Amino acid sequence: MVVAEYDKKWAEDFSLIKAELCKVLSVPLIIQHVGSTSIPGMRAKPIIDIDIGLERPDDFAKVKDALQEIGYEHEGDCGIKGREAFARKGAVHNEVLDAIPHHLYVCSVDNDEYNRHVLFRDYLCRHAEARDSYNAIKEEILKKVGADNRSGYVQMKEMEYGWFFEDIIRRAKLEKESGGA
């Protein structure tokens, strides 16, 4: 199944992964749980999305080396400038990191994509109606593409519902500027 009902275990899974990452990362950074699994009540693909925000972009090489030492492979920016993707490749076994499906990205804390992830997550956590609208969009997509069509789901979400994400980001920025967040 592409999308699952919210599971509070996702927050626990993130904490376990973060603890493993903190063992090897020694530069100033912020490790954020982002994406739908980070939003209570949100249906999601059961894959934990993690953004590592670097306070000093020059520390990227150190972080890349540390992640490679624990079994991650750098996959480049995957088309999103300034956001570097990492994937588990099995070269180094880790009971936690190998057991919990997750996506890992590294970028500067001033990176647009990093800030969009945080704004989107925080807004949906504060606004149940926005979260519920997003859940309804997911249901609509699944009805159109099928419950087990991950690539169709992702493609339709990006192509037909980009307006929703842009609207939430716009609202989140306005709320932040007015001091409401």
mmCIF file of C-alpha atoms in Angstrom:
data_model
loop_
_atom_site.group_PDB
_atom_site.id
_atom_site.type_symbol
_atom_site.label_atom_id
_atom_site.label_comp_id
_atom_site.label_asym_id
_atom_site.label_seq_id
_atom_site.Cartn_x
_atom_site.Cartn_y
_atom_site.Cartn_z
ATOM 1 C CA MET A 1 0.000 0.000 0.000
ATOM 2 C CA VAL A 2 1.323 3.416 -0.995
ATOM 3 C CA VAL A 3 -0.169 5.384 1.910
ATOM 4 C CA ALA A 4 -0.819 4.211 5.471
ATOM 5 C CA GLU A 5 -2.820 5.680 8.338
ATOM 6 C CA TYR A 6 -0.794 7.836 10.732
ATOM 7 C CA ASP A 7 1.325 5.766 13.105
ATOM 8 C CA LYS A 8 2.804 7.366 16.242
ATOM 9 C CA LYS A 9 5.687 4.901 15.839
ATOM 10 C CA TRP A 10 6.995 7.128 13.043
ATOM 11 C CA ALA A 11 8.082 9.729 15.608
ATOM 12 C CA GLU A 12 9.849 6.989 17.576
ATOM 13 C CA ASP A 13 11.508 5.691 14.395
ATOM 14 C CA PHE A 14 12.780 9.191 13.641
ATOM 15 C CA SER A 15 14.219 9.484 17.155
ATOM 16 C CA LEU A 16 16.063 6.169 16.746
ATOM 17 C CA ILE A 17 17.550 7.227 13.413
ATOM 18 C CA LYS A 18 18.486 10.657 14.765
ATOM 19 C CA ALA A 19 20.306 9.040 17.697
ATOM 20 C CA GLU A 20 22.384 6.942 15.298
ATOM 21 C CA LEU A 21 23.204 9.970 13.147
ATOM 22 C CA CYS A 22 24.188 12.028 16.180
ATOM 23 C CA LYS A 23 26.774 9.397 17.096
ATOM 24 C CA VAL A 24 28.842 10.296 14.019
ATOM 25 C CA LEU A 25 27.919 13.898 13.172
ATOM 26 C CA SER A 26 29.985 16.412 15.089
ATOM 27 C CA VAL A 27 29.393 19.720 13.317
ATOM 28 C CA PRO A 28 26.721 22.334 14.113
ATOM 29 C CA LEU A 29 23.495 21.111 12.510
ATOM 30 C CA ILE A 30 19.806 20.490 13.007
ATOM 31 C CA ILE A 31 18.246 17.104 12.260
ATOM 32 C CA GLN A 32 14.591 17.519 11.308
ATOM 33 C CA HIS A 33 11.795 14.967 10.837
ATOM 34 C CA VAL A 34 9.908 16.310 7.815
ATOM 35 C CA GLY A 35 7.334 15.039 5.366
ATOM 36 C CA SER A 36 3.963 13.481 6.092
ATOM 37 C CA THR A 37 5.235 11.016 8.702
ATOM 38 C CA SER A 38 6.175 14.005 10.881
ATOM 39 C CA ILE A 39 2.602 15.361 11.010
ATOM 40 C CA PRO A 40 0.290 13.769 13.619
ATOM 41 C CA GLY A 41 -2.900 12.527 11.967
ATOM 42 C CA MET A 42 -1.436 12.625 8.471
ATOM 43 C CA ARG A 43 -1.685 9.606 6.206
ATOM 44 C CA ALA A 44 1.717 8.914 4.658
ATOM 45 C CA LYS A 45 4.009 6.643 2.758
ATOM 46 C CA PRO A 46 5.607 4.798 5.706
ATOM 47 C CA ILE A 47 9.064 6.188 4.970
ATOM 48 C CA ILE A 48 10.676 8.641 7.381
ATOM 49 C CA ASP A 49 11.938 11.818 5.652
ATOM 50 C CA ILE A 50 14.896 13.439 7.364
ATOM 51 C CA ASP A 51 16.600 16.737 6.574
ATOM 52 C CA ILE A 52 19.972 17.482 8.093
ATOM 53 C CA GLY A 53 20.358 21.255 8.117
ATOM 54 C CA LEU A 54 23.950 22.454 8.236
ATOM 55 C CA GLU A 55 24.590 25.676 10.097
ATOM 56 C CA ARG A 56 27.863 26.035 8.150
ATOM 57 C CA PRO A 57 27.590 24.854 4.521
ATOM 58 C CA ASP A 58 31.370 24.322 4.450
ATOM 59 C CA ASP A 59 30.849 21.347 6.799
ATOM 60 C CA PHE A 60 29.212 19.306 4.031
ATOM 61 C CA ALA A 61 32.377 17.306 3.254
ATOM 62 C CA LYS A 62 32.729 16.277 6.925
ATOM 63 C CA VAL A 63 29.074 15.217 7.076
ATOM 64 C CA LYS A 64 29.325 13.334 3.780
ATOM 65 C CA ASP A 65 32.387 11.417 5.031
ATOM 66 C CA ALA A 66 30.709 10.602 8.367
ATOM 67 C CA LEU A 67 27.571 9.342 6.618
ATOM 68 C CA GLN A 68 29.621 7.204 4.238
ATOM 69 C CA GLU A 69 31.409 5.641 7.215
ATOM 70 C CA ILE A 70 28.058 4.352 8.531
ATOM 71 C CA GLY A 71 26.823 3.006 5.198
ATOM 72 C CA TYR A 72 25.216 5.869 3.284
ATOM 73 C CA GLU A 73 26.040 6.636 -0.315
ATOM 74 C CA HIS A 74 25.880 10.192 -1.635
ATOM 75 C CA GLU A 75 23.459 10.353 -4.588
ATOM 76 C CA GLY A 76 23.878 14.014 -5.528
ATOM 77 C CA ASP A 77 21.140 16.626 -5.524
ATOM 78 C CA CYS A 78 18.618 14.550 -7.531
ATOM 79 C CA GLY A 79 17.555 17.724 -9.334
ATOM 80 C CA ILE A 80 17.027 19.907 -6.251
ATOM 81 C CA LYS A 81 19.827 22.448 -6.022
ATOM 82 C CA GLY A 82 21.525 22.610 -2.630
ATOM 83 C CA ARG A 83 19.836 19.511 -1.199
ATOM 84 C CA GLU A 84 22.052 16.423 -1.255
ATOM 85 C CA ALA A 85 20.465 12.962 -1.064
ATOM 86 C CA PHE A 86 21.935 9.952 0.731
ATOM 87 C CA ALA A 87 20.811 6.318 0.566
ATOM 88 C CA ARG A 88 21.610 3.182 2.548
ATOM 89 C CA LYS A 89 23.624 0.803 0.377
ATOM 90 C CA GLY A 90 24.295 -2.004 2.829
ATOM 91 C CA ALA A 91 28.072 -1.674 2.876
ATOM 92 C CA VAL A 92 28.026 -1.087 6.638
ATOM 93 C CA HIS A 93 25.402 -2.853 8.744
ATOM 94 C CA ASN A 94 23.460 -0.900 11.342
ATOM 95 C CA GLU A 95 20.516 -2.520 13.091
ATOM 96 C CA VAL A 96 18.483 0.714 13.317
ATOM 97 C CA LEU A 97 19.389 2.380 10.031
ATOM 98 C CA ASP A 98 18.876 -0.807 8.028
ATOM 99 C CA ALA A 99 15.529 -1.652 9.636
ATOM 100 C CA ILE A 100 13.647 1.660 9.287
ATOM 101 C CA PRO A 101 12.823 2.855 5.762
ATOM 102 C CA HIS A 102 13.918 6.466 5.428
ATOM 103 C CA HIS A 103 15.098 9.163 3.049
ATOM 104 C CA LEU A 104 18.021 11.306 4.153
ATOM 105 C CA TYR A 105 18.925 14.728 2.804
ATOM 106 C CA VAL A 106 21.639 17.212 3.753
ATOM 107 C CA CYS A 107 21.441 20.927 3.021
ATOM 108 C CA SER A 108 22.165 24.289 4.548
ATOM 109 C CA VAL A 109 19.625 25.642 7.063
ATOM 110 C CA ASP A 110 19.140 28.605 4.690
ATOM 111 C CA ASN A 111 18.307 26.325 1.736
ATOM 112 C CA ASP A 112 14.879 27.037 0.214
ATOM 113 C CA GLU A 113 13.824 23.380 0.083
ATOM 114 C CA TYR A 114 14.844 22.782 3.693
ATOM 115 C CA ASN A 115 12.818 25.791 4.826
ATOM 116 C CA ARG A 116 9.825 24.765 2.693
ATOM 117 C CA HIS A 117 9.819 21.334 4.369
ATOM 118 C CA VAL A 118 9.862 22.870 7.839
ATOM 119 C CA LEU A 119 7.236 25.528 7.024
ATOM 120 C CA PHE A 120 4.907 22.934 5.465
ATOM 121 C CA ARG A 121 5.273 20.504 8.371
ATOM 122 C CA ASP A 122 4.800 23.156 11.034
ATOM 123 C CA TYR A 123 1.767 24.673 9.315
ATOM 124 C CA LEU A 124 -0.011 21.328 8.955
ATOM 125 C CA CYS A 125 0.793 20.477 12.582
ATOM 126 C CA ARG A 126 -0.859 23.732 13.696
ATOM 127 C CA HIS A 127 -3.816 23.671 11.281
ATOM 128 C CA ALA A 128 -5.951 20.529 11.347
ATOM 129 C CA GLU A 129 -8.105 21.759 8.454
ATOM 130 C CA ALA A 130 -5.042 22.001 6.194
ATOM 131 C CA ARG A 131 -3.907 18.545 7.304
ATOM 132 C CA ASP A 132 -7.372 17.160 6.605
ATOM 133 C CA SER A 133 -7.385 18.777 3.152
ATOM 134 C CA TYR A 134 -4.066 17.128 2.385
ATOM 135 C CA ASN A 135 -5.415 13.768 3.573
ATOM 136 C CA ALA A 136 -8.401 14.259 1.225
ATOM 137 C CA ILE A 137 -6.051 15.014 -1.679
ATOM 138 C CA LYS A 138 -4.144 11.814 -0.956
ATOM 139 C CA GLU A 139 -7.412 9.845 -0.960
ATOM 140 C CA GLU A 140 -8.415 11.406 -4.261
ATOM 141 C CA ILE A 141 -5.077 10.517 -5.854
ATOM 142 C CA LEU A 142 -5.245 6.939 -4.586
ATOM 143 C CA LYS A 143 -8.736 6.530 -6.076
ATOM 144 C CA LYS A 144 -7.380 7.661 -9.450
ATOM 145 C CA VAL A 145 -4.077 5.740 -9.563
ATOM 146 C CA GLY A 146 -4.732 2.763 -7.291
ATOM 147 C CA ALA A 147 -3.651 1.986 -3.748
ATOM 148 C CA ASP A 148 -0.455 0.197 -4.806
ATOM 149 C CA ASN A 149 0.834 2.523 -7.552
ATOM 150 C CA ARG A 150 3.620 4.465 -5.814
ATOM 151 C CA SER A 151 5.103 6.058 -8.944
ATOM 152 C CA GLY A 152 1.648 7.098 -10.202
ATOM 153 C CA TYR A 153 0.820 8.514 -6.784
ATOM 154 C CA VAL A 154 4.017 10.581 -6.596
ATOM 155 C CA GLN A 155 3.673 11.799 -10.176
ATOM 156 C CA MET A 156 0.033 12.865 -9.799
ATOM 157 C CA LYS A 157 0.744 14.569 -6.460
ATOM 158 C CA GLU A 158 3.533 16.623 -8.041
ATOM 159 C CA MET A 159 1.810 17.378 -11.359
ATOM 160 C CA GLU A 160 -1.781 18.059 -10.292
ATOM 161 C CA TYR A 161 -1.539 19.229 -6.696
ATOM 162 C CA GLY A 162 1.506 21.480 -6.648
ATOM 163 C CA TRP A 163 -0.897 24.375 -6.095
ATOM 164 C CA PHE A 164 -1.791 22.946 -2.678
ATOM 165 C CA PHE A 165 1.827 22.875 -1.496
ATOM 166 C CA GLU A 166 2.463 26.389 -2.804
ATOM 167 C CA ASP A 167 -0.671 27.654 -1.051
ATOM 168 C CA ILE A 168 0.376 26.107 2.276
ATOM 169 C CA ILE A 169 3.898 27.556 1.969
ATOM 170 C CA ARG A 170 2.415 30.976 1.146
ATOM 171 C CA ARG A 171 0.095 30.795 4.169
ATOM 172 C CA ALA A 172 2.911 29.601 6.428
ATOM 173 C CA LYS A 173 5.163 32.488 5.365
ATOM 174 C CA LEU A 174 2.374 35.015 5.920
ATOM 175 C CA GLU A 175 1.638 33.555 9.333
ATOM 176 C CA LYS A 176 5.331 33.649 10.263
ATOM 177 C CA GLU A 177 5.710 37.252 9.059
ATOM 178 C CA SER A 178 2.693 38.347 11.105
ATOM 179 C CA GLY A 179 4.140 36.718 14.211
ATOM 180 C CA GLY A 180 1.537 33.958 14.356
ATOM 181 C CA ALA A 181 4.001 31.079 14.117
#
